[in-house]
Amino acid sequence: MPASKTSTAELALHFIETRVDPTTSSAGLMSQLAHRQELITYWDIQPGSRVLEIGCGQGDTTVALADAVGENGKVVAIDPGSPDYGSPATLAQAQAHILSTPLGPRITFQFISPLLYLSTYTGPAFDYIVLSHCIYYFATPSSLPTLLASLLPHTKTLCIAEWSLHASSLNQVPHVLTALLLSTLESKRGEESSRNIRTVLSPAQITSAVLSTPTTSTATTTNPSSETPTPNPHQKFHLLKQATLPSNPSLEDPYWETSYLLRTREKEIALLRERQRGGFVSESEIVDVEAYYDVIEAMVGGLEGGV
């Protein structure tokens, strides 16, 4: 199992951040990069590999992948988001910063729909395709099986990381409930949004989607001695390994998402009332949502040190 060539502190400097000292990074950024390094160690990404990353965002997993594949490897990182999405740095700003670092030559960023990218891709198969904490951003649950069917011809190794919905301590329970409530609110919205959590799937649901990915008549594989795709009607994904990894206690995602949920409570309830007047949401559904809010707020208020 290859170890990361770069320390977390060194790797974090490839990521955009406002720094008082240009040689140090915040604890929050360090925890994000350490988490990505742990994922890549678990996936056993090999030096010299060609990797496609789906939903790369600002590139925190991308820099860890670029470090793992080394100078002879390549990471193609794609995201369907708008280049001006994100704060305090936009996706475009964060990606441009990464490209300006020594890891830049190993990376190609593209703002493009994964389905569009895959439908026009004619190159050799990727050694790995990575989905790292991007499934929650999907517009609907059906987005995952649709994407998986498009990925199948282009790799033999699919690496997925997503929050497990498992709380190993009391402090983690509000984040689990927050994710479920945000997904519930999205399902009642009636129109697509750009919120961070839109589709929450459990590990069992994700695994089921992967293993039941349908083989299509157009499924292909790449001959190792040629870049010309050849038909492979029996290709399918198989589960090699699966684990629930402990999350870094300094990760700030629970705080960001739970505080956002509680800050926007009045606005979300008002939107549900509008949907109720149109006959799309019932009073019982709104009562259930308000109970969720009450439980999460009470739990956060009772925790030492917050979420």
CSV table of C-alpha atoms in Angstrom, one decimal:
chain,number,residue,atom,x,y,z
A,1,MET,CA,0.0,0.0,0.0
A,2,PRO,CA,1.7,3.2,-1.1
A,3,ALA,CA,2.1,6.0,1.4
A,4,SER,CA,1.5,9.6,0.5
A,5,LYS,CA,4.7,11.2,-0.7
A,6,THR,CA,3.7,14.5,0.9
A,7,SER,CA,2.8,15.4,4.5
A,8,THR,CA,-0.6,16.9,5.1
A,9,ALA,CA,0.9,20.2,6.0
A,10,GLU,CA,2.8,20.4,2.8
A,11,LEU,CA,-0.1,19.2,0.7
A,12,ALA,CA,-2.5,21.8,2.2
A,13,LEU,CA,-0.3,24.6,0.9
A,14,HIS,CA,-1.4,23.6,-2.6
A,15,PHE,CA,-5.0,24.6,-1.7
A,16,ILE,CA,-6.2,28.2,-1.7
A,17,GLU,CA,-6.7,29.8,1.6
A,18,THR,CA,-6.1,33.3,3.2
A,19,ARG,CA,-2.9,32.8,5.3
A,20,VAL,CA,-1.2,35.1,7.8
A,21,ASP,CA,1.8,32.8,7.6
A,22,PRO,CA,2.3,31.5,4.0
A,23,THR,CA,3.9,28.3,5.4
A,24,THR,CA,1.0,27.2,7.5
A,25,SER,CA,-2.7,26.3,6.9
A,26,SER,CA,-5.8,26.3,9.1
A,27,ALA,CA,-6.8,23.3,11.3
A,28,GLY,CA,-10.0,23.0,9.2
A,29,LEU,CA,-8.1,22.7,5.9
A,30,MET,CA,-5.6,20.4,7.4
A,31,SER,CA,-8.4,18.1,8.6
A,32,GLN,CA,-10.0,18.1,5.1
A,33,LEU,CA,-6.7,17.1,3.4
A,34,ALA,CA,-5.8,14.5,6.0
A,35,HIS,CA,-9.3,12.9,5.5
A,36,ARG,CA,-8.7,12.8,1.7
A,37,GLN,CA,-5.3,11.2,2.2
A,38,GLU,CA,-6.8,8.6,4.4
A,39,LEU,CA,-9.4,7.8,1.6
A,40,ILE,CA,-6.7,7.5,-1.0
A,41,THR,CA,-4.6,5.2,1.2
A,42,TYR,CA,-7.7,3.0,1.7
A,43,TRP,CA,-8.3,2.9,-2.1
A,44,ASP,CA,-4.7,2.1,-2.7
A,45,ILE,CA,-4.3,4.5,-5.6
A,46,GLN,CA,-1.1,3.6,-7.3
A,47,PRO,CA,1.7,5.8,-8.7
A,48,GLY,CA,1.4,6.4,-12.5
A,49,SER,CA,-2.3,5.9,-12.5
A,50,ARG,CA,-4.8,7.7,-14.6
A,51,VAL,CA,-7.7,8.9,-12.5
A,52,LEU,CA,-11.1,10.5,-13.3
A,53,GLU,CA,-12.6,12.4,-10.4
A,54,ILE,CA,-16.3,13.1,-10.6
A,55,GLY,CA,-17.6,16.2,-8.7
A,56,CYS,CA,-14.2,17.6,-7.8
A,57,GLY,CA,-15.5,20.9,-6.4
A,58,GLN,CA,-12.6,23.2,-5.3
A,59,GLY,CA,-10.1,20.3,-5.5
A,60,ASP,CA,-9.4,19.1,-2.0
A,61,THR,CA,-9.5,15.5,-3.1
A,62,THR,CA,-7.9,16.4,-6.4
A,63,VAL,CA,-4.6,17.6,-4.9
A,64,ALA,CA,-4.4,14.4,-2.8
A,65,LEU,CA,-5.0,12.3,-5.9
A,66,ALA,CA,-2.4,14.2,-7.8
A,67,ASP,CA,0.1,13.7,-5.1
A,68,ALA,CA,-0.7,9.9,-5.0
A,69,VAL,CA,-0.4,9.3,-8.8
A,70,GLY,CA,3.0,11.1,-9.0
A,71,GLU,CA,4.7,12.8,-11.9
A,72,ASN,CA,3.8,10.0,-14.3
A,73,GLY,CA,0.2,9.9,-13.3
A,74,LYS,CA,-2.8,12.0,-14.5
A,75,VAL,CA,-5.9,13.3,-12.8
A,76,VAL,CA,-8.9,14.5,-14.8
A,77,ALA,CA,-11.2,16.4,-12.4
A,78,ILE,CA,-14.6,17.4,-13.6
A,79,ASP,CA,-17.5,19.3,-11.9
A,80,PRO,CA,-20.9,20.4,-13.3
A,81,GLY,CA,-21.0,23.4,-11.0
A,82,SER,CA,-20.7,27.1,-12.1
A,83,PRO,CA,-17.1,28.4,-12.0
A,84,ASP,CA,-18.3,31.3,-9.8
A,85,TYR,CA,-19.9,29.0,-7.2
A,86,GLY,CA,-18.3,28.8,-3.7
A,87,SER,CA,-17.1,31.0,-0.9
A,88,PRO,CA,-14.8,32.6,0.2
A,89,ALA,CA,-13.0,31.3,-3.0
A,90,THR,CA,-15.0,30.2,-6.0
A,91,LEU,CA,-14.5,26.9,-7.8
A,92,ALA,CA,-12.6,28.7,-10.6
A,93,GLN,CA,-10.3,30.5,-8.2
A,94,ALA,CA,-9.5,27.4,-6.1
A,95,GLN,CA,-8.8,25.3,-9.2
A,96,ALA,CA,-6.6,28.0,-10.8
A,97,HIS,CA,-4.6,28.2,-7.6
A,98,ILE,CA,-4.0,24.4,-7.7
A,99,LEU,CA,-2.9,24.5,-11.3
A,100,SER,CA,-0.3,27.1,-10.4
A,101,THR,CA,1.4,24.8,-7.9
A,102,PRO,CA,3.9,22.0,-8.6
A,103,LEU,CA,1.0,19.5,-8.8
A,104,GLY,CA,-0.7,21.5,-11.6
A,105,PRO,CA,0.8,19.7,-14.5
A,106,ARG,CA,-0.7,16.4,-13.3
A,107,ILE,CA,-4.2,17.8,-13.3
A,108,THR,CA,-6.8,18.7,-15.9
A,109,PHE,CA,-9.9,20.5,-14.5
A,110,GLN,CA,-13.1,20.8,-16.6
A,111,PHE,CA,-16.5,22.4,-15.8
A,112,ILE,CA,-18.7,19.9,-17.5
A,113,SER,CA,-21.6,17.5,-16.8
A,114,PRO,CA,-20.2,14.1,-16.1
A,115,LEU,CA,-22.7,12.5,-18.4
A,116,LEU,CA,-21.7,14.9,-21.2
A,117,TYR,CA,-18.0,14.3,-20.6
A,118,LEU,CA,-18.4,10.5,-20.6
A,119,SER,CA,-20.6,10.5,-23.7
A,120,THR,CA,-17.9,12.2,-25.7
A,121,TYR,CA,-14.8,10.6,-24.2
A,122,THR,CA,-12.9,8.3,-26.6
A,123,GLY,CA,-9.6,7.8,-24.7
A,124,PRO,CA,-8.3,4.8,-22.9
A,125,ALA,CA,-10.0,3.5,-19.7
A,126,PHE,CA,-9.1,5.1,-16.4
A,127,ASP,CA,-7.3,3.1,-13.7
A,128,TYR,CA,-9.7,4.6,-11.1
A,129,ILE,CA,-12.8,6.7,-11.2
A,130,VAL,CA,-13.4,8.5,-7.9
A,131,LEU,CA,-16.6,9.9,-6.4
A,132,SER,CA,-15.4,11.6,-3.2
A,133,HIS,CA,-18.2,13.2,-1.1
A,134,CYS,CA,-20.2,14.3,-4.2
A,135,ILE,CA,-23.3,12.1,-4.1
A,136,TYR,CA,-25.1,14.5,-1.6
A,137,TYR,CA,-24.9,17.2,-4.3
A,138,PHE,CA,-26.8,15.1,-6.9
A,139,ALA,CA,-30.2,16.6,-7.9
A,140,THR,CA,-32.2,13.4,-7.5
A,141,PRO,CA,-31.6,9.8,-6.3
A,142,SER,CA,-31.9,8.6,-9.9
A,143,SER,CA,-28.8,10.6,-10.8
A,144,LEU,CA,-26.5,8.0,-9.2
A,145,PRO,CA,-27.6,4.9,-11.2
A,146,THR,CA,-27.7,7.0,-14.4
A,147,LEU,CA,-24.1,8.1,-13.8
A,148,LEU,CA,-22.9,4.6,-12.8
A,149,ALA,CA,-24.2,3.2,-16.1
A,150,SER,CA,-22.1,5.8,-18.0
A,151,LEU,CA,-19.0,5.1,-15.9
A,152,LEU,CA,-19.1,1.3,-16.4
A,153,PRO,CA,-17.4,1.2,-19.8
A,154,HIS,CA,-14.5,3.5,-18.7
A,155,THR,CA,-13.0,1.8,-15.6
A,156,LYS,CA,-12.6,-1.5,-13.7
A,157,THR,CA,-12.1,0.3,-10.3
A,158,LEU,CA,-14.7,2.6,-8.8
A,159,CYS,CA,-13.8,4.4,-5.6
A,160,ILE,CA,-16.7,6.0,-3.6
A,161,ALA,CA,-16.6,7.9,-0.3
A,162,GLU,CA,-19.7,9.4,1.3
A,163,TRP,CA,-20.9,10.2,4.8
A,164,SER,CA,-22.1,7.0,6.4
A,165,LEU,CA,-25.2,8.3,8.3
A,166,HIS,CA,-23.7,6.5,11.3
A,167,ALA,CA,-23.1,8.5,14.5
A,168,SER,CA,-20.3,7.0,16.6
A,169,SER,CA,-20.8,9.7,19.2
A,170,LEU,CA,-23.6,11.9,20.5
A,171,ASN,CA,-22.0,15.0,18.9
A,172,GLN,CA,-22.4,13.4,15.4
A,173,VAL,CA,-26.2,12.8,15.7
A,174,PRO,CA,-27.3,16.4,14.8
A,175,HIS,CA,-25.2,16.1,11.6
A,176,VAL,CA,-26.9,12.9,10.6
A,177,LEU,CA,-30.4,14.4,11.3
A,178,THR,CA,-29.4,17.6,9.4
A,179,ALA,CA,-28.4,15.7,6.3
A,180,LEU,CA,-31.7,13.7,6.3
A,181,LEU,CA,-33.8,16.8,6.9
A,182,LEU,CA,-32.0,18.8,4.1
A,183,SER,CA,-32.6,16.0,1.7
A,184,THR,CA,-36.3,15.8,2.8
A,185,LEU,CA,-36.6,19.6,2.2
A,186,GLU,CA,-35.1,19.2,-1.2
A,187,SER,CA,-37.6,16.5,-2.1
A,188,LYS,CA,-40.5,18.9,-1.3
A,189,ARG,CA,-39.1,21.9,-3.0
A,190,GLY,CA,-40.7,21.3,-6.4
A,191,GLU,CA,-37.7,22.7,-8.4
A,192,GLU,CA,-34.0,22.0,-8.6
A,193,SER,CA,-31.7,24.0,-6.3
A,194,SER,CA,-27.9,24.3,-6.0
A,195,ARG,CA,-27.8,23.5,-2.3
A,196,ASN,CA,-25.0,21.3,-0.9
A,197,ILE,CA,-27.2,18.5,0.3
A,198,ARG,CA,-29.9,17.4,-2.1
A,199,THR,CA,-29.7,13.6,-2.2
A,200,VAL,CA,-28.9,11.5,0.9
A,201,LEU,CA,-28.3,7.8,0.3
A,202,SER,CA,-27.2,5.3,2.9
A,203,PRO,CA,-24.1,3.1,2.3
A,204,ALA,CA,-26.4,0.2,1.6
A,205,GLN,CA,-28.4,2.2,-1.0
A,206,ILE,CA,-25.1,3.3,-2.7
A,207,THR,CA,-23.8,-0.2,-2.7
A,208,SER,CA,-27.0,-1.6,-4.1
A,209,ALA,CA,-26.9,1.0,-6.9
A,210,VAL,CA,-23.4,0.1,-7.8
A,211,LEU,CA,-23.9,-3.6,-7.8
A,212,SER,CA,-27.2,-3.4,-9.8
A,213,THR,CA,-25.7,-1.1,-12.5
A,214,PRO,CA,-27.3,-2.4,-15.7
A,215,THR,CA,-25.0,-3.6,-18.5
A,216,THR,CA,-26.0,-1.8,-21.7
A,217,SER,CA,-25.5,-3.0,-25.2
A,218,THR,CA,-23.0,-0.2,-25.7
A,219,ALA,CA,-20.7,-1.2,-22.8
A,220,THR,CA,-17.1,-1.4,-23.9
A,221,THR,CA,-13.7,-2.1,-22.5
A,222,THR,CA,-10.2,-1.0,-23.6
A,223,ASN,CA,-7.7,-3.4,-25.0
A,224,PRO,CA,-4.4,-2.9,-23.1
A,225,SER,CA,-2.5,-2.9,-26.3
A,226,SER,CA,-4.8,-0.4,-28.0
A,227,GLU,CA,-6.9,2.6,-27.2
A,228,THR,CA,-9.7,1.2,-29.4
A,229,PRO,CA,-12.7,0.2,-27.3
A,230,THR,CA,-14.0,-3.4,-27.8
A,231,PRO,CA,-17.4,-4.7,-26.8
A,232,ASN,CA,-17.8,-6.2,-23.3
A,233,PRO,CA,-21.5,-7.2,-22.9
A,234,HIS,CA,-20.8,-8.9,-19.5
A,235,GLN,CA,-19.1,-6.0,-17.7
A,236,LYS,CA,-20.4,-5.1,-14.3
A,237,PHE,CA,-19.2,-3.7,-11.0
A,238,HIS,CA,-18.2,-6.0,-8.1
A,239,LEU,CA,-17.7,-5.1,-4.5
A,240,LEU,CA,-14.0,-5.5,-3.6
A,241,LYS,CA,-14.1,-3.9,-0.1
A,242,GLN,CA,-16.1,-1.6,2.0
A,243,ALA,CA,-15.5,0.1,5.4
A,244,THR,CA,-16.7,2.8,7.7
A,245,LEU,CA,-13.7,5.0,8.4
A,246,PRO,CA,-13.5,7.3,11.4
A,247,SER,CA,-13.9,10.9,10.5
A,248,ASN,CA,-11.4,13.5,11.6
A,249,PRO,CA,-12.8,15.3,14.6
A,250,SER,CA,-11.6,18.7,13.2
A,251,LEU,CA,-13.7,18.4,10.0
A,252,GLU,CA,-16.0,21.4,9.9
A,253,ASP,CA,-18.7,20.0,7.5
A,254,PRO,CA,-21.1,19.1,10.4
A,255,TYR,CA,-20.9,22.7,11.8
A,256,TRP,CA,-21.4,24.3,8.3
A,257,GLU,CA,-24.4,22.2,7.4
A,258,THR,CA,-26.1,22.1,10.8
A,259,SER,CA,-25.7,25.9,11.3
A,260,TYR,CA,-27.0,26.5,7.8
A,261,LEU,CA,-30.0,24.4,8.4
A,262,LEU,CA,-30.9,26.2,11.7
A,263,ARG,CA,-30.3,29.7,10.2
A,264,THR,CA,-32.6,29.1,7.3
A,265,ARG,CA,-35.5,27.5,9.3
A,266,GLU,CA,-38.0,30.3,8.9
A,267,LYS,CA,-37.3,30.7,5.2
A,268,GLU,CA,-37.7,26.9,4.6
A,269,ILE,CA,-41.0,26.7,6.6
A,270,ALA,CA,-42.3,29.7,4.6
A,271,LEU,CA,-41.5,27.9,1.4
A,272,LEU,CA,-43.3,24.8,2.6
A,273,ARG,CA,-46.4,26.9,3.4
A,274,GLU,CA,-46.4,28.2,-0.1
A,275,ARG,CA,-46.2,24.7,-1.4
A,276,GLN,CA,-49.0,23.7,0.9
A,277,ARG,CA,-51.3,26.5,-0.5
A,278,GLY,CA,-50.6,25.0,-3.9
A,279,GLY,CA,-51.6,21.5,-2.7
A,280,PHE,CA,-48.2,20.0,-3.0
A,281,VAL,CA,-47.3,19.6,0.7
A,282,SER,CA,-49.6,18.6,3.6
A,283,GLU,CA,-49.9,20.1,7.1
A,284,SER,CA,-48.7,16.8,8.5
A,285,GLU,CA,-45.5,17.0,6.4
A,286,ILE,CA,-44.8,20.5,7.7
A,287,VAL,CA,-45.4,19.4,11.3
A,288,ASP,CA,-42.9,16.6,10.8
A,289,VAL,CA,-40.3,19.0,9.4
A,290,GLU,CA,-40.8,21.4,12.3
A,291,ALA,CA,-40.3,18.5,14.7
A,292,TYR,CA,-37.0,17.6,13.0
A,293,TYR,CA,-35.9,21.2,13.4
A,294,ASP,CA,-36.9,21.2,17.1
A,295,VAL,CA,-35.0,18.0,17.8
A,296,ILE,CA,-31.8,19.1,16.0
A,297,GLU,CA,-31.9,22.6,17.7
A,298,ALA,CA,-32.4,21.0,21.1
A,299,MET,CA,-29.5,18.5,20.6
A,300,VAL,CA,-27.1,21.2,19.4
A,301,GLY,CA,-28.0,23.3,22.4
A,302,GLY,CA,-27.3,20.5,24.8
A,303,LEU,CA,-23.9,19.5,23.4
A,304,GLU,CA,-20.7,20.6,25.0
A,305,GLY,CA,-18.5,22.1,22.3
A,306,GLY,CA,-21.3,22.1,19.7
A,307,VAL,CA,-21.6,19.8,16.7
